[in-house]
Tab-separated table of C-alpha atoms and ligand atoms in Angstrom:
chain	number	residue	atom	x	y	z
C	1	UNK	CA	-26.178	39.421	-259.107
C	2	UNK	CA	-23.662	37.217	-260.643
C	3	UNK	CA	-20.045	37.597	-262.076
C	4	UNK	CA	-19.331	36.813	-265.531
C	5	UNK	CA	-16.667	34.942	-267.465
C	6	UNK	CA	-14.339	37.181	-268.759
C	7	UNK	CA	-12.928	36.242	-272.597
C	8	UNK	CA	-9.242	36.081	-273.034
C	9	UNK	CA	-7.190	37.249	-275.845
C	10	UNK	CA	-6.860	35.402	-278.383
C	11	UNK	CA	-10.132	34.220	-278.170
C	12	UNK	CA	-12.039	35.051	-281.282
C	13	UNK	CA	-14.896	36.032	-279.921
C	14	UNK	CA	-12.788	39.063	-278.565
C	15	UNK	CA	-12.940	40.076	-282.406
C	16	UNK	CA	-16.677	40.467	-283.022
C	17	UNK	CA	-18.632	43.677	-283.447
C	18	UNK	CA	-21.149	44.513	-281.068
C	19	UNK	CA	-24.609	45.882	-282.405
C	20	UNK	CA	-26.327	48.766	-281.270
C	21	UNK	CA	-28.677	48.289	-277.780
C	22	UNK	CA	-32.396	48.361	-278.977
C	23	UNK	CA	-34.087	48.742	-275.485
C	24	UNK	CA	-32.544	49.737	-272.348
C	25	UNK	CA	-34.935	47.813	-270.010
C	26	UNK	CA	-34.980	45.652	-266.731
C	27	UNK	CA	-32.697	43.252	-268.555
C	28	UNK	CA	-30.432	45.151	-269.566
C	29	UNK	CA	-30.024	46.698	-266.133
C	30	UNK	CA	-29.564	42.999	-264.938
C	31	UNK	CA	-26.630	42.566	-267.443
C	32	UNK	CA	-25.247	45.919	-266.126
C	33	UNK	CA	-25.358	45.119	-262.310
C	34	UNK	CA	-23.964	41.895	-263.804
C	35	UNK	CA	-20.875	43.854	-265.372
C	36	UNK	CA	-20.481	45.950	-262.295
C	37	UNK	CA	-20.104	42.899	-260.212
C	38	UNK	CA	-17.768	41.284	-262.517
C	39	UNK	CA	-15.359	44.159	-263.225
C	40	UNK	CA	-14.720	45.313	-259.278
C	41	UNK	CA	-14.567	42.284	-258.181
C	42	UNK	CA	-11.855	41.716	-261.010
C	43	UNK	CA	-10.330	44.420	-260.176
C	44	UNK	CA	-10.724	46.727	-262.922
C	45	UNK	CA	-11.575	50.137	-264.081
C	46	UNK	CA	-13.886	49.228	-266.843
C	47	UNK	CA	-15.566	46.593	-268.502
C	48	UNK	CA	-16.944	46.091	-272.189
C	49	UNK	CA	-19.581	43.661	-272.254
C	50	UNK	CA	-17.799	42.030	-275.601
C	51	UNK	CA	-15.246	40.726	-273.121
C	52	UNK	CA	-18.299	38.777	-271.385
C	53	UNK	CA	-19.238	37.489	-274.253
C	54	UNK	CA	-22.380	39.947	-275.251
C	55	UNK	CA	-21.883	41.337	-278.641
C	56	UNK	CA	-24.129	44.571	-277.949
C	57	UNK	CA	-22.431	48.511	-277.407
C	58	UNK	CA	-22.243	48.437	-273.660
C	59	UNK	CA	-19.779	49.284	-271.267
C	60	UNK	CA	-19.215	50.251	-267.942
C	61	UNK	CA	-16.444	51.791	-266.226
C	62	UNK	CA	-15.033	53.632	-262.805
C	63	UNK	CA	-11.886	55.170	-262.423
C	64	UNK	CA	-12.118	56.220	-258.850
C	65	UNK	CA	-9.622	55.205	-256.384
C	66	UNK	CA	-13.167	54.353	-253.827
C	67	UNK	CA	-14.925	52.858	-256.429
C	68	UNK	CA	-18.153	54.870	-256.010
C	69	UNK	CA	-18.289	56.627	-259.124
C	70	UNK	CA	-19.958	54.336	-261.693
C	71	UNK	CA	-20.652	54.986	-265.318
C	72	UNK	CA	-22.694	53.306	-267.603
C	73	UNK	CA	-22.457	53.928	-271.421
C	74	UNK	CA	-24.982	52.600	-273.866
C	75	UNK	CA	-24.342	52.831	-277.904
C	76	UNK	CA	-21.341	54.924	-277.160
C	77	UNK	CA	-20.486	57.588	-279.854
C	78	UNK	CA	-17.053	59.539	-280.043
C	79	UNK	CA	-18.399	62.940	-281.555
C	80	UNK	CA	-15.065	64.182	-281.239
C	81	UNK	CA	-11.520	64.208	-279.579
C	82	UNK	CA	-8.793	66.269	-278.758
C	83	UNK	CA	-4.857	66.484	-278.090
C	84	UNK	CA	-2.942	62.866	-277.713
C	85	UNK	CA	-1.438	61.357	-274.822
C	86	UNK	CA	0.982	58.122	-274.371
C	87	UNK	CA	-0.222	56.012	-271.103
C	88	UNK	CA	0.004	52.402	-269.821
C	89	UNK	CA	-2.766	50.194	-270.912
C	90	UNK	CA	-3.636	46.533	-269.072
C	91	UNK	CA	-6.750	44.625	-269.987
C	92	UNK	CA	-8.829	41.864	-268.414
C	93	UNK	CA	-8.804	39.970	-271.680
C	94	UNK	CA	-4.740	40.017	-271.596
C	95	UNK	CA	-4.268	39.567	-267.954
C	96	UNK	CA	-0.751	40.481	-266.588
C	97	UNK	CA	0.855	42.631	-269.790
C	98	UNK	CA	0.700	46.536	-269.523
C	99	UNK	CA	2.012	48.462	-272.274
C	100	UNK	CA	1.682	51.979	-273.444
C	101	UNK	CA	-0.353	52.793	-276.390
C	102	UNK	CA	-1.643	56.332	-277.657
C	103	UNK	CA	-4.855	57.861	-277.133
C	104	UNK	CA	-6.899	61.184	-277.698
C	105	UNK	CA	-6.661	63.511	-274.629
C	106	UNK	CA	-9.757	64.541	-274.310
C	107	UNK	CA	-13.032	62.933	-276.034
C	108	UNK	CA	-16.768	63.923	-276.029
C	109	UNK	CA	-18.989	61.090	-276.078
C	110	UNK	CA	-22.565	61.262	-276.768
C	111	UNK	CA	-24.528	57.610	-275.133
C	112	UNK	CA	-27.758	56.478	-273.066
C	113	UNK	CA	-27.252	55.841	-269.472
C	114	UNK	CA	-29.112	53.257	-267.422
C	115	UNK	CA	-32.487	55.058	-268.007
C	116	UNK	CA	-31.924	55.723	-271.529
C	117	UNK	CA	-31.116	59.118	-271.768
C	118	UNK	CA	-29.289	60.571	-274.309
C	119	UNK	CA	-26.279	62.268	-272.615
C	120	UNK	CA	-23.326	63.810	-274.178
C	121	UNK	CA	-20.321	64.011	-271.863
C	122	UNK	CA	-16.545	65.319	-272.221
C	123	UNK	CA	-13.962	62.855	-270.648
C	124	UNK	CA	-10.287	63.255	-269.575
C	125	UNK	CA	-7.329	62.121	-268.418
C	126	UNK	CA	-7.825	58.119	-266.978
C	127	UNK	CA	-11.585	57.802	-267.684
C	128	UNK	CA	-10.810	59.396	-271.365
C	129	UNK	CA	-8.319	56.792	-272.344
C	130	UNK	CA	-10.862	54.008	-270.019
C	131	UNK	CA	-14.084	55.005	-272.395
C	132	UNK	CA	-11.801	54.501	-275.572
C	133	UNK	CA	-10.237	50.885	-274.426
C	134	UNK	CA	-13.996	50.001	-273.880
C	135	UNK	CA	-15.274	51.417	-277.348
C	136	UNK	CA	-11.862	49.679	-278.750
C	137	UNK	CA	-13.620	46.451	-277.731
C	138	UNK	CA	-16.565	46.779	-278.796
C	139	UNK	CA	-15.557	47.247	-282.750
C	140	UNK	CA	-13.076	44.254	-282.070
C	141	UNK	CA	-10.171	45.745	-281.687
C	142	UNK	CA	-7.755	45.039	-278.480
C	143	UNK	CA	-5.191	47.111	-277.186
C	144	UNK	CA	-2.178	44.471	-278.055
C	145	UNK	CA	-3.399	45.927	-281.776
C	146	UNK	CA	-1.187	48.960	-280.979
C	147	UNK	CA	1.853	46.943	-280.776
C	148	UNK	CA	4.059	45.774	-283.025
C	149	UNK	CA	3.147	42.150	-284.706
C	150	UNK	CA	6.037	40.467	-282.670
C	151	UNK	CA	5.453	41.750	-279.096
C	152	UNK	CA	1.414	40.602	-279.958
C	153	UNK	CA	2.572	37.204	-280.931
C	154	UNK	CA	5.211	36.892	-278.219
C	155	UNK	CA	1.861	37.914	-275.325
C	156	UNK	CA	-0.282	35.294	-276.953
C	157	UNK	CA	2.298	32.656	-276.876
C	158	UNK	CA	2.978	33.504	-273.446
C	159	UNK	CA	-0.691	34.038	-272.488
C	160	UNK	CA	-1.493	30.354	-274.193
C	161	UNK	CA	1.575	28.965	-272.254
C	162	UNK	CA	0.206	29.946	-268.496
C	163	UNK	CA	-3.303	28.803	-269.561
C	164	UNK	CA	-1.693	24.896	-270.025
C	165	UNK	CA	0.239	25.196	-267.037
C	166	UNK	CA	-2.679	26.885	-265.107
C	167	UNK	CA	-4.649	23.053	-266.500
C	168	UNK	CA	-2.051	20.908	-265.428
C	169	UNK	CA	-1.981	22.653	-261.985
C	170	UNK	CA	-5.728	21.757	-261.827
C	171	UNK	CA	-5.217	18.423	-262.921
C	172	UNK	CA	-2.453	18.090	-260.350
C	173	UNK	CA	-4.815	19.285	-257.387
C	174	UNK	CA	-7.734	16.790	-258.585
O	201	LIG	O1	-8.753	47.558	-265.551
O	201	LIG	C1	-8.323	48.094	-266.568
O	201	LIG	N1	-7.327	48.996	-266.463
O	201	LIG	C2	-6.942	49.826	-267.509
O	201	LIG	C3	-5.758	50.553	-267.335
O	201	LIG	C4	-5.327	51.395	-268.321
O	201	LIG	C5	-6.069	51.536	-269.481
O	201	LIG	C6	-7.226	50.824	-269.672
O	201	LIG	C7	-7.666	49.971	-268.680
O	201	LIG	S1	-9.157	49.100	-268.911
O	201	LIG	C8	-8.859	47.705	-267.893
O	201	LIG	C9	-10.125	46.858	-267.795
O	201	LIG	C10	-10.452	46.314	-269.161
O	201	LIG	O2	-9.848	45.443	-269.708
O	201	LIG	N2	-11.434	46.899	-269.805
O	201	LIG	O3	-11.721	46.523	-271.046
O	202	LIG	NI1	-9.906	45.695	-271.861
């Protein structure tokens, strides 16, 4: 097992589009214990594995408050959605900002899981709005693309601004 770099916004590699799994074999499995690793130990309550720099349509997620309900989504594919709900968003690759963007209800979602079965699934309230922040990254797109152009500007600048005070602090210590 090993944790994984997590990409920060506005890295461009945040902005690529991830290509479909072709095999879900013993590697890929690594990749997802990998992701797993990486996102509780983060904490979060899913992980796209765009933001660890692997441009293929994967993600994992778990919503539950004991953190012993995992899901694993391969070549996600929103067949269709219902109703629209308002909720507050955070993301690994924007650490610290939480802002409420707009999302479908309710969403059915055929994928493969770990063994490669084709499953199609309905999803609701938290792990709804989780699976479409994940799918979200995997086309590119980040949640701070909701927002208007001036709070997105004013979280980068921000964002850049505790990264070069984060390196000084380092260089301070050393
Ligand atoms: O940990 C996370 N919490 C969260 C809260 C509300 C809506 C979406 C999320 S996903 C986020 C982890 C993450 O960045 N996944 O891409
Ligand atoms: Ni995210």
């Amino acid at each position: 097992m090993a944790k994984l770099k997590i990409l920060e916004f506005p890295d461009p590699r945040l902005r690529k589009k991830a290509v479909p799994v072709a095999a879900v074999d013993d590697a890929l499995r690594q990749l997802i214990d990998d992701m797993f690793e990486t996102m509780y130990d983060a904490p979060g309550i899913g992980l796209a594995a765009t933001q660890v720099d692997v441009h293929r349509r994967l993600l994992v997620a778990d919503v539950s408050a004991e953190k012993d309900d995992p899901y694993v989504l391969i070549n996600p594919e929103i067949v269709a959605r219902d109703g629209l709900e308002v909720s507050e968003e955070g993301c690994l690759s924007v650490p610290g900002y939480y802002e409420e963007v707009e999302r479908a209800e309710h969403v059915r979602v055929n994928y493969l899981d770990r063994n490669g079965a084709a499953i199609e699934a309905d999803f609701d309230g938290l792990l709804a709005v989780c699976v479409q922040h994940e799918i979200d990254h995997l086309d590119g797109r980040l949640f701070v693309d909701y927002l208007s152009e001036a709070k997105r500007q004013r979280i980068r600048k921000r964002l850049q601004k505790d990264r070069r005070l984060q390196i000084q602090e380092t260089a301070v210590v050393l």
